[in-house]
XYZ file of C-alpha atoms in Angstrom:
673
model
C -31.696 69.754 -37.118
C -28.364 67.957 -36.914
C -28.492 64.324 -38.070
C -26.497 62.297 -35.526
C -24.047 59.511 -36.306
C -24.232 56.994 -37.890
C -27.238 58.245 -39.858
C -27.113 60.153 -43.128
C -29.595 62.492 -44.859
C -32.377 60.587 -46.557
C -32.845 60.832 -50.305
C -35.972 60.467 -52.476
C -36.168 59.390 -56.113
C -39.390 59.503 -58.148
C -40.501 57.931 -61.411
C -43.462 56.121 -62.987
C -45.796 57.334 -60.241
C -43.572 55.713 -57.598
C -41.234 57.173 -54.981
C -38.222 55.487 -53.370
C -36.897 56.775 -50.063
C -33.276 55.856 -49.379
C -32.136 55.734 -45.752
C -29.026 54.131 -44.324
C -28.852 50.494 -45.579
C -32.566 50.454 -46.511
C -34.845 51.507 -49.370
C -38.624 51.999 -49.225
C -40.582 52.252 -52.491
C -44.150 53.591 -52.501
C -46.507 52.819 -55.355
C -49.082 55.025 -57.120
C -51.578 54.447 -54.280
C -49.043 55.483 -51.610
C -48.599 51.989 -50.142
C -45.151 50.354 -49.971
C -44.389 48.111 -52.934
C -40.818 47.241 -51.925
C -38.824 47.226 -48.690
C -35.142 46.446 -49.098
C -32.791 45.965 -46.155
C -29.042 45.479 -46.677
C -29.729 44.830 -50.353
C -32.324 42.104 -49.670
C -35.989 42.468 -50.611
C -38.315 41.679 -47.693
C -41.695 41.931 -49.443
C -42.979 39.149 -51.674
C -45.571 41.513 -53.181
C -46.727 45.088 -52.573
C -48.668 45.858 -49.417
C -52.355 45.767 -50.224
C -55.781 46.673 -48.907
C -58.413 43.926 -48.886
C -61.887 45.434 -48.829
C -65.356 43.885 -49.102
C -68.187 46.349 -49.740
C -71.819 45.334 -49.601
C -70.921 41.656 -49.964
C -68.594 42.073 -52.943
C -64.791 42.445 -53.144
C -63.855 46.055 -53.753
C -62.552 46.910 -57.208
C -59.993 49.707 -57.006
C -59.506 52.333 -59.679
C -55.818 51.691 -60.408
C -55.657 53.709 -63.616
C -52.926 56.083 -62.422
C -52.319 58.852 -63.438
C -55.429 58.912 -65.649
C -57.562 59.270 -62.519
C -55.342 62.179 -61.385
C -54.784 60.589 -57.991
C -51.250 59.198 -58.156
C -49.146 59.449 -54.987
C -47.098 62.572 -54.419
C -44.402 63.961 -52.147
C -45.999 66.337 -49.698
C -42.721 67.383 -48.124
C -39.075 66.375 -48.090
C -35.918 67.382 -46.251
C -32.693 65.730 -45.106
C -34.551 64.464 -42.033
C -37.953 63.447 -43.317
C -40.070 62.648 -46.351
C -43.870 62.720 -46.367
C -45.647 60.762 -49.112
C -49.400 60.862 -49.718
C -51.526 58.495 -51.755
C -55.129 57.460 -52.338
C -57.310 54.542 -53.450
C -60.920 54.593 -54.613
C -63.469 51.867 -55.185
C -67.132 52.128 -56.160
C -68.150 53.068 -52.603
C -65.071 54.004 -50.587
C -61.891 56.073 -50.542
C -58.679 55.392 -48.633
C -56.128 58.134 -48.036
C -52.725 57.216 -46.665
C -50.000 59.589 -45.540
C -46.591 58.134 -44.647
C -43.811 59.984 -42.844
C -40.379 58.397 -43.300
C -37.609 59.482 -40.921
C -33.883 59.418 -41.689
C -33.517 56.345 -39.433
C -36.024 54.344 -41.505
C -39.064 54.684 -39.245
C -42.361 54.870 -41.200
C -45.422 56.423 -39.526
C -48.604 55.774 -41.508
C -51.861 57.691 -41.158
C -54.563 55.586 -42.826
C -58.055 57.011 -43.414
C -61.237 55.321 -44.674
C -64.204 57.322 -45.950
C -67.223 56.947 -48.196
C -67.016 58.082 -51.788
C -68.601 61.453 -52.489
C -70.446 62.938 -55.455
C -69.142 65.081 -58.257
C -70.398 68.664 -58.576
C -72.591 67.594 -61.485
C -74.122 64.838 -59.363
C -74.731 67.189 -56.452
C -76.637 69.616 -58.721
C -78.567 66.786 -60.379
C -77.166 67.452 -63.842
C -76.289 63.796 -64.250
C -78.035 60.750 -62.901
C -76.705 59.044 -59.766
C -77.505 55.448 -59.102
C -78.259 54.534 -55.473
C -75.209 53.236 -53.628
C -75.318 51.157 -50.470
C -72.367 52.375 -48.384
C -72.040 49.128 -46.455
C -68.549 47.976 -45.500
C -68.017 44.328 -44.570
C -64.231 44.031 -44.340
C -61.073 46.130 -44.358
C -57.713 44.407 -44.005
C -54.162 45.535 -44.551
C -51.947 42.730 -45.854
C -48.142 42.716 -45.843
C -46.871 39.825 -48.018
C -43.315 38.938 -46.975
C -40.879 36.435 -48.394
C -40.997 33.293 -46.268
C -37.206 32.987 -46.472
C -36.977 36.357 -44.718
C -39.312 35.316 -41.873
C -37.844 32.537 -39.761
C -37.982 34.362 -36.402
C -40.440 36.677 -34.646
C -40.901 38.951 -31.646
C -44.122 40.398 -30.265
C -45.209 42.740 -27.498
C -47.254 42.504 -25.417
C -46.779 38.805 -24.821
C -49.693 36.457 -25.433
C -50.680 33.068 -26.685
C -50.913 32.302 -30.387
C -53.758 30.428 -32.112
C -52.441 27.962 -34.691
C -54.298 26.928 -37.819
C -54.614 23.305 -36.673
C -56.597 24.392 -33.612
C -53.741 24.172 -31.148
C -52.837 27.186 -29.009
C -49.226 28.108 -28.432
C -49.563 29.160 -24.770
C -48.215 32.322 -23.216
C -45.057 31.589 -21.227
C -41.934 33.385 -19.988
C -40.392 33.244 -23.454
C -43.380 32.978 -25.799
C -42.907 36.564 -27.041
C -39.931 35.559 -29.218
C -38.745 32.532 -31.111
C -39.153 30.603 -34.331
C -42.103 31.536 -36.516
C -44.670 28.692 -36.618
C -44.623 26.538 -39.731
C -48.388 26.959 -40.036
C -50.664 29.978 -40.121
C -51.437 31.606 -36.792
C -53.573 34.304 -35.198
C -52.738 36.624 -32.336
C -54.292 39.546 -30.471
C -53.411 43.173 -31.213
C -49.695 43.878 -30.820
C -48.106 47.239 -30.187
C -44.876 45.761 -31.569
C -44.493 42.847 -33.942
C -41.306 41.951 -35.779
C -40.566 39.085 -38.100
C -37.295 38.398 -39.855
C -34.197 36.265 -39.616
C -30.767 36.463 -38.002
C -29.678 39.356 -40.223
C -32.715 41.573 -40.899
C -36.492 41.901 -40.741
C -39.550 44.144 -40.674
C -41.246 45.560 -37.609
C -44.884 46.656 -37.284
C -45.981 49.055 -34.549
C -49.181 50.753 -33.381
C -49.917 52.685 -30.211
C -53.480 51.371 -29.962
C -56.187 49.410 -31.725
C -58.502 52.411 -31.756
C -61.307 51.941 -34.342
C -60.306 48.298 -34.969
C -63.182 45.811 -35.203
C -61.766 42.286 -35.561
C -64.334 39.502 -35.560
C -62.040 37.520 -33.264
C -59.943 39.689 -30.903
C -57.552 36.760 -30.438
C -56.872 36.857 -34.184
C -56.823 40.613 -34.743
C -53.510 39.999 -36.484
C -52.738 36.910 -38.540
C -49.656 35.263 -39.973
C -50.854 33.460 -43.080
C -48.635 30.867 -44.759
C -49.254 30.959 -48.500
C -46.669 29.178 -50.645
C -43.377 31.010 -50.421
C -45.009 33.943 -48.622
C -45.864 34.817 -45.045
C -48.656 37.387 -45.041
C -49.060 39.663 -42.052
C -52.800 40.356 -42.108
C -54.136 43.247 -40.028
C -57.875 42.979 -39.307
C -58.740 46.657 -39.135
C -62.439 46.032 -39.730
C -64.360 42.789 -39.991
C -67.712 44.599 -39.933
C -69.322 47.929 -40.751
C -67.683 50.696 -38.626
C -69.699 51.191 -35.431
C -69.230 54.963 -35.731
C -71.088 54.925 -39.051
C -74.631 55.013 -37.806
C -77.795 55.496 -39.830
C -78.926 54.408 -43.265
C -75.981 53.115 -45.389
C -77.650 54.688 -48.439
C -77.020 58.066 -46.840
C -73.419 57.078 -46.141
C -71.923 60.236 -47.591
C -72.664 61.736 -44.181
C -70.340 59.240 -42.485
C -67.244 60.799 -40.921
C -63.870 59.259 -41.948
C -62.450 56.469 -39.798
C -58.710 56.665 -39.182
C -56.036 54.181 -38.161
C -52.471 54.938 -37.126
C -49.622 52.441 -37.341
C -46.199 52.091 -38.876
C -43.304 49.943 -40.011
C -39.565 49.919 -39.407
C -37.153 47.708 -41.349
C -34.197 46.357 -39.399
C -31.298 46.578 -38.732
C -32.203 50.107 -37.680
C -28.552 51.132 -38.224
C -25.310 49.405 -39.223
C -24.179 46.839 -36.676
C -20.639 47.674 -35.490
C -17.780 45.533 -36.749
C -16.559 45.447 -33.140
C -19.758 44.750 -31.166
C -18.006 44.462 -27.795
C -18.053 48.224 -27.426
C -16.838 48.307 -23.829
C -15.767 46.200 -20.876
C -18.476 47.107 -18.405
C -18.776 46.436 -14.685
C -22.214 46.982 -13.145
C -22.066 47.937 -9.480
C -24.846 46.915 -7.068
C -27.171 45.209 -9.546
C -28.255 41.751 -8.417
C -25.220 41.447 -6.148
C -26.032 44.214 -3.650
C -23.504 46.173 -1.611
C -23.859 47.822 1.791
C -23.391 51.563 2.146
C -22.720 54.261 -0.408
C -20.812 53.731 -3.640
C -18.093 56.280 -2.916
C -16.928 54.577 0.269
C -17.239 51.128 -1.272
C -15.144 51.990 -4.307
C -12.532 53.838 -2.223
C -11.938 50.806 -0.007
C -9.470 48.036 -0.870
C -8.189 49.852 -3.965
C -11.346 48.951 -5.903
C -10.846 51.704 -8.464
C -7.444 50.197 -9.206
C -8.925 46.695 -9.361
C -11.362 47.802 -12.077
C -8.486 49.160 -14.128
C -6.350 46.046 -13.562
C -9.208 43.780 -14.693
C -9.617 45.784 -17.902
C -12.883 47.578 -17.083
C -13.513 50.548 -19.373
C -17.021 51.467 -18.171
C -18.412 51.580 -14.631
C -22.200 51.444 -14.471
C -23.691 52.672 -11.191
C -27.029 51.186 -10.178
C -29.957 53.061 -8.653
C -28.556 53.744 -5.166
C -26.082 56.353 -6.469
C -28.945 58.876 -6.276
C -30.633 59.542 -2.921
C -33.898 60.458 -4.618
C -34.415 57.666 -7.124
C -34.526 58.821 -10.746
C -34.775 62.498 -9.856
C -32.534 64.986 -11.652
C -31.896 67.557 -8.942
C -29.073 65.917 -7.009
C -28.727 66.139 -3.239
C -25.517 67.624 -1.858
C -24.147 64.195 -1.012
C -25.211 62.671 -4.339
C -23.510 65.436 -6.315
C -20.318 65.092 -4.277
C -20.338 61.293 -4.586
C -20.817 61.151 -8.336
C -18.238 63.855 -9.001
C -15.699 61.992 -6.881
C -16.381 58.628 -8.555
C -16.261 60.148 -12.033
C -12.976 61.899 -11.245
C -11.335 58.737 -9.871
C -12.552 56.644 -12.817
C -11.417 59.171 -15.408
C -7.917 59.120 -13.905
C -7.863 55.424 -14.815
C -9.470 55.747 -18.253
C -12.845 54.423 -17.090
C -16.148 55.962 -18.161
C -19.073 56.308 -15.739
C -22.753 55.737 -16.560
C -25.447 56.627 -14.032
C -28.738 54.795 -13.516
C -32.086 56.276 -14.417
C -35.266 54.253 -14.608
C -38.847 54.607 -15.720
C -40.256 55.901 -12.441
C -40.688 58.973 -10.267
C -39.972 58.791 -6.555
C -42.104 59.931 -3.638
C -38.830 61.428 -2.356
C -38.696 63.956 -5.223
C -39.421 67.516 -4.049
C -41.992 67.956 -6.845
C -43.873 64.733 -6.111
C -46.986 66.177 -4.472
C -47.453 68.912 -7.029
C -46.804 66.865 -10.162
C -47.697 63.227 -9.492
C -51.119 63.459 -11.099
C -49.689 65.026 -14.243
C -46.728 62.691 -14.705
C -47.458 59.242 -13.274
C -48.799 56.622 -15.644
C -52.324 55.375 -15.099
C -53.280 51.731 -15.361
C -56.789 50.568 -16.103
C -57.822 50.891 -12.460
C -54.883 52.489 -10.611
C -51.454 54.052 -10.879
C -48.653 51.766 -12.023
C -45.614 50.764 -10.011
C -44.657 51.355 -6.412
C -41.176 49.843 -6.110
C -39.681 50.095 -2.620
C -36.246 51.714 -2.506
C -33.522 52.794 -0.088
C -33.503 55.457 1.358
C -37.103 54.546 2.176
C -39.321 55.667 -0.699
C -41.665 54.337 -3.370
C -41.210 54.722 -7.135
C -44.110 54.940 -9.601
C -44.058 54.525 -13.378
C -44.077 57.780 -15.347
C -45.637 58.502 -18.724
C -43.315 60.135 -21.248
C -46.249 61.670 -23.093
C -46.048 64.433 -20.471
C -43.711 67.260 -19.511
C -41.649 64.672 -17.615
C -39.862 64.183 -20.934
C -38.410 67.701 -20.619
C -37.334 67.050 -17.030
C -35.648 63.875 -18.250
C -33.665 65.427 -21.100
C -32.703 68.620 -19.285
C -31.843 66.773 -16.091
C -29.512 64.244 -17.699
C -27.883 66.981 -19.771
C -27.167 69.004 -16.634
C -25.765 65.989 -14.758
C -23.437 65.080 -17.625
C -22.214 68.674 -17.844
C -21.779 69.403 -14.135
C -20.728 65.973 -12.849
C -18.745 64.960 -15.961
C -20.465 61.607 -16.343
C -20.250 59.742 -19.652
C -23.841 58.859 -20.379
C -26.657 56.887 -18.819
C -27.767 53.378 -18.044
C -31.553 53.329 -18.456
C -33.606 50.660 -16.724
C -36.576 49.825 -18.947
C -37.045 53.434 -20.039
C -37.966 52.458 -23.605
C -40.658 50.047 -22.400
C -43.944 51.108 -24.082
C -46.259 50.453 -21.161
C -49.980 50.896 -21.639
C -51.289 54.190 -20.224
C -55.003 54.961 -19.716
C -54.708 58.684 -18.931
C -56.727 60.784 -21.356
C -55.165 63.858 -19.714
C -51.809 62.700 -21.105
C -53.380 62.103 -24.512
C -52.943 58.354 -24.052
C -56.239 56.673 -23.236
C -59.312 56.640 -25.470
C -63.008 55.757 -25.212
C -64.823 53.451 -27.607
C -68.357 53.946 -28.931
C -69.789 52.316 -25.803
C -67.859 54.610 -23.477
C -65.318 52.028 -22.331
C -61.840 53.361 -21.551
C -58.888 51.761 -23.352
C -55.171 52.354 -22.979
C -52.473 53.117 -25.521
C -48.781 52.345 -25.759
C -46.613 55.473 -25.735
C -44.352 54.509 -28.622
C -44.169 57.941 -30.228
C -43.415 59.736 -26.961
C -40.676 57.227 -26.120
C -39.199 57.578 -29.581
C -39.145 61.374 -29.240
C -37.509 61.028 -25.832
C -34.714 58.804 -27.125
C -34.166 60.869 -30.257
C -33.672 63.980 -28.083
C -31.519 62.157 -25.529
C -29.334 60.599 -28.227
C -28.570 64.033 -29.627
C -27.539 65.299 -26.170
C -25.397 62.277 -25.308
C -23.793 61.932 -28.756
C -22.702 65.576 -28.707
C -20.873 64.868 -25.454
C -19.264 61.672 -26.689
C -21.317 59.567 -24.284
C -23.265 56.306 -24.329
C -26.869 55.250 -23.827
C -27.064 51.728 -22.402
C -30.576 50.338 -21.923
C -32.043 47.349 -20.128
C -35.149 45.617 -21.471
C -37.288 42.798 -20.109
C -39.511 40.866 -22.489
C -39.710 43.394 -25.324
C -37.673 44.777 -28.219
C -38.759 48.328 -28.965
C -37.183 48.697 -32.395
C -38.743 52.165 -32.787
C -36.363 53.492 -30.079
C -33.352 51.317 -30.918
C -31.855 53.767 -33.459
C -31.059 56.003 -30.507
C -29.503 53.411 -28.206
C -25.833 52.387 -28.225
C -26.225 49.059 -26.442
C -28.944 46.946 -24.834
C -28.864 44.588 -21.843
C -31.109 41.506 -22.099
C -31.379 38.114 -20.453
C -33.754 37.965 -17.498
C -36.570 36.110 -19.268
C -34.344 33.268 -20.378
C -32.527 32.990 -17.049
C -35.712 32.975 -14.967
C -36.252 29.480 -16.312
C -32.687 28.203 -16.356
C -31.560 29.467 -12.959
C -34.500 27.723 -11.293
C -33.932 24.456 -13.122
C -37.247 24.744 -15.011
C -35.559 24.202 -18.394
C -32.928 21.679 -19.403
C -31.658 23.393 -22.547
C -30.979 26.971 -23.559
C -33.827 28.138 -25.794
C -31.798 28.820 -28.935
C -34.657 30.176 -31.056
C -35.582 32.685 -28.358
C -31.953 33.759 -28.062
C -31.577 34.188 -31.814
C -34.758 36.240 -32.166
C -34.215 38.630 -29.261
C -30.670 38.600 -27.880
C -28.070 38.664 -30.651
C -28.549 42.295 -31.703
C -27.417 41.798 -35.286
C -30.914 41.547 -36.757
C -31.826 44.795 -34.974
C -28.578 46.721 -35.455
C -27.682 47.352 -31.796
C -25.078 45.397 -29.753
C -26.305 43.372 -26.780
C -24.817 42.457 -23.419
C -26.202 39.530 -21.438
C -27.491 39.804 -17.885
C -25.868 37.191 -15.647
C -27.630 36.137 -12.445
C -26.473 33.225 -10.336
C -28.331 30.499 -8.462
C -25.671 27.912 -7.770
C -25.508 25.016 -8.377
C -28.279 25.217 -11.005
C -26.934 28.260 -12.826
C -23.843 30.431 -12.487
C -21.934 33.207 -14.245
C -20.009 30.687 -16.346
C -23.349 29.337 -17.604
C -24.370 32.806 -18.717
C -20.972 33.330 -20.359
C -21.397 30.028 -22.180
C -24.671 30.789 -23.944
C -23.639 34.417 -24.523
C -20.399 33.755 -26.419
C -22.190 31.174 -28.561
C -24.411 33.988 -29.864
C -21.765 36.666 -30.321
C -22.390 38.639 -27.124
C -20.793 38.806 -23.663
C -22.235 38.897 -20.141
C -21.756 41.908 -17.887
C -20.145 41.162 -14.486
C -21.933 42.601 -11.466
C -19.638 41.351 -8.675
C -16.167 42.751 -8.141
C -14.927 39.311 -7.097
C -14.735 36.162 -9.227
C -17.084 37.133 -12.102
C -15.022 40.253 -12.757
C -11.816 38.244 -12.609
C -13.249 35.697 -15.032
C -14.388 38.406 -17.457
C -11.038 40.168 -17.168
C -9.458 37.099 -18.767
C -12.182 36.828 -21.418
C -11.829 40.500 -22.343
C -8.097 39.975 -22.877
C -8.808 37.049 -25.198
C -11.333 39.023 -27.228
C -9.050 42.054 -27.293
C -6.165 40.010 -28.670
C -8.164 38.658 -31.614
C -8.916 40.968 -34.596
C -12.713 40.875 -34.145
C -13.324 43.976 -36.285
C -11.507 42.392 -39.259
C -13.134 38.978 -38.812
C -16.268 37.301 -40.118
C -18.825 36.154 -37.557
C -19.896 32.566 -38.291
C -22.556 31.388 -35.798
C -23.502 27.739 -35.294
C -26.475 27.986 -37.662
C -24.308 29.345 -40.478
C -20.927 27.643 -40.516
C -19.250 24.363 -41.423
C -18.354 23.361 -37.867
C -19.876 20.233 -36.359
C -19.932 18.287 -33.100
C -20.574 14.638 -32.343
C -23.112 15.514 -29.651
C -26.402 17.249 -30.565
C -26.277 19.434 -27.446
C -22.922 20.942 -28.397
C -22.886 23.924 -30.757
C -19.898 25.747 -32.228
C -19.684 29.401 -33.327
C -16.570 31.310 -34.296
C -14.910 34.416 -35.661
C -12.935 33.729 -38.823
C -9.880 35.841 -39.649
C -7.701 35.582 -42.760
C -4.132 36.748 -42.167
C -2.101 38.755 -44.673
C -0.210 35.564 -45.562
C -3.469 33.757 -46.404
C -3.666 31.640 -43.267
C -6.978 31.194 -41.453
C -7.419 31.654 -37.730
C -10.575 31.043 -35.722
C -11.661 32.233 -32.312
C -14.160 29.465 -31.662
C -16.687 28.780 -28.916
C -17.753 25.197 -28.228
C -20.808 25.251 -25.960
C -22.917 22.640 -24.219
C -26.455 24.071 -24.253
C -27.803 21.465 -21.815
C -27.807 20.873 -18.049
C -26.147 17.469 -18.479
C -22.422 16.723 -18.663
C -21.155 15.846 -22.143
C -18.207 13.447 -22.237
C -15.659 13.291 -25.037
C -17.382 15.340 -27.683
C -15.441 15.741 -30.921
C -15.641 18.957 -32.925
C -14.685 19.473 -36.551
C -14.210 22.524 -38.753
C -14.573 23.026 -42.486
C -11.100 24.586 -42.598
C -7.938 22.514 -42.502
C -6.885 22.623 -38.837
C -3.370 22.092 -37.498
C -3.784 23.108 -33.874
C -6.601 23.658 -31.346
C -5.788 25.547 -28.142
C -7.987 26.220 -25.114
C -7.154 29.915 -24.771
C -8.305 30.289 -21.159
C -6.199 27.348 -19.999
C -3.447 27.964 -22.550
C -3.187 24.282 -23.453
C -3.617 22.201 -26.575
C -6.822 20.190 -26.354
C -7.168 18.732 -29.827
C -10.596 17.999 -31.260
C -12.031 15.873 -28.436
C -12.822 17.043 -24.917
C -15.553 17.043 -22.270
C -17.957 19.859 -21.395
C -19.770 20.335 -18.094
C -23.417 21.340 -17.874
C -23.835 24.609 -19.766
C -20.082 24.380 -20.171
C -17.885 26.030 -22.790
C -14.417 26.162 -24.278
C -12.861 29.187 -25.946
C -10.619 27.797 -28.664
C -7.918 29.340 -30.815
C -7.911 27.301 -34.013
C -5.034 27.445 -36.493
């Protein structure tokens, strides 16, 4: 296969019974037992100690035979290529064996197949040539522990959202933004997570699993733990806290037990190099939030709106769902095909790219609905998922990508890009790993008591995005994806830009919060710790919250909001784009408020900036002074670690000095010399 940009062929080095897989900006080392001993991202070690298996057998801690290679069981490379390396390893105690097989992709994704079985007999023991002492094949505990450096774990993200049990007995409740933030200073327990990431503002390590099949935690609300231990944070996975329920019968006859398997994986971030110029386009999003009447072709043709986009500096037009008569379907109606071809042609004349909307659903309007709905639509625990109402009148239901719909998706978008000359896609929540209960799809599963459970389609979504990325990259296009309340880092390698912000604004725009939640923003919205640029969703609810408010908290964190109204917000962003375009962002150092020498005399005012050193040795800053609160701040004074001669408000083109006022959620864009 062709490895797409910016990835490079992976490389494997072996020595001393260990194997190191090198992928772009990251290195994974596997020890003699096949478990990771080192995970390095951007030159920084994330692990405080090798990953380890904690096992208690028949009341006693397991003692592993670690005499490699004397025991002839050291890890080995099963297969390697430019795209993938497969590494196998094994562990053995007195009673049990663990086999682990890890597949590492060129983007740094690690899929681990982890198997537990009872220890067998040698040939001599089977034939009774040597004595065999009775062994009680009783398992009491099986944990996987990932010891990470505490300094590398200041932030976290988890999906699905839930509460978190703290060591002191308190419960961190589930709220709109409880899925991301600052890692608790004490140990904590949480239910099974399909996605869990912990790291800092630059890098981190993500865990993923499609289901908790075969797990037996003693406390389901603490199936996963974050254990504070000195300068370590240990991610503890409670695979088994009791004898496997599938192992029935006399434990002394345990050699008849069938192996128990667990599937999960890890992905170190950033998943790819973060671009030096993260503001990869000036995008205008038509008909999202601010709705328009009628079709997009007539709307854009009126009042010279194509020309207005060009005059305001727009380089990408994103069309929302109404561009397509049959929502999310790939066979375009006559009118839809004509409309999109016309819009693309008019935009291309003005140097503007066009991205079309596709979501995560299938419409009742689609010609194949009746024949394919049962095969493609995702199943919830009790019913099908979704049912959004759309215009023209129709209902949309969530699809499962672990079906042939994935082929429709890839082939359909490819055909639209080729025949309508569009420049990529805007995907609404497509990489959301929703829980599907359909055993026909290969998603759901039954436990030993016959209860149906769901699974999160992470692997199918990853395959979908890997295939789509190849199609779009070959055509010089872009994949822009919206997410709500999750960061699917397993799909992020194949996404050019994300669009976040609804969770945070649900609180602020209703006046339910007085300050911007900075820890939440840093964990989920900056993009740098994941490797993919972010744009900020901007919804208005004046007077509590407006587009300027969204711009304020966005620029503080190194991202920009996306205008969705052709009136004032677009005009405002046109000016901001010019400011950002005039400053050498790509040659500058990003210095956010948590990592610079700037200060303010008011605790609610934060300052971030880009720092550029000219060829003559002078320093210039593009700085953002932001009031993160809903209260006016009068006469705040800012200071910089550099020697400053002049401070200019770039939007107003006036010298303001070091002291000025800021309205609620207000900002100033400053050029500092």
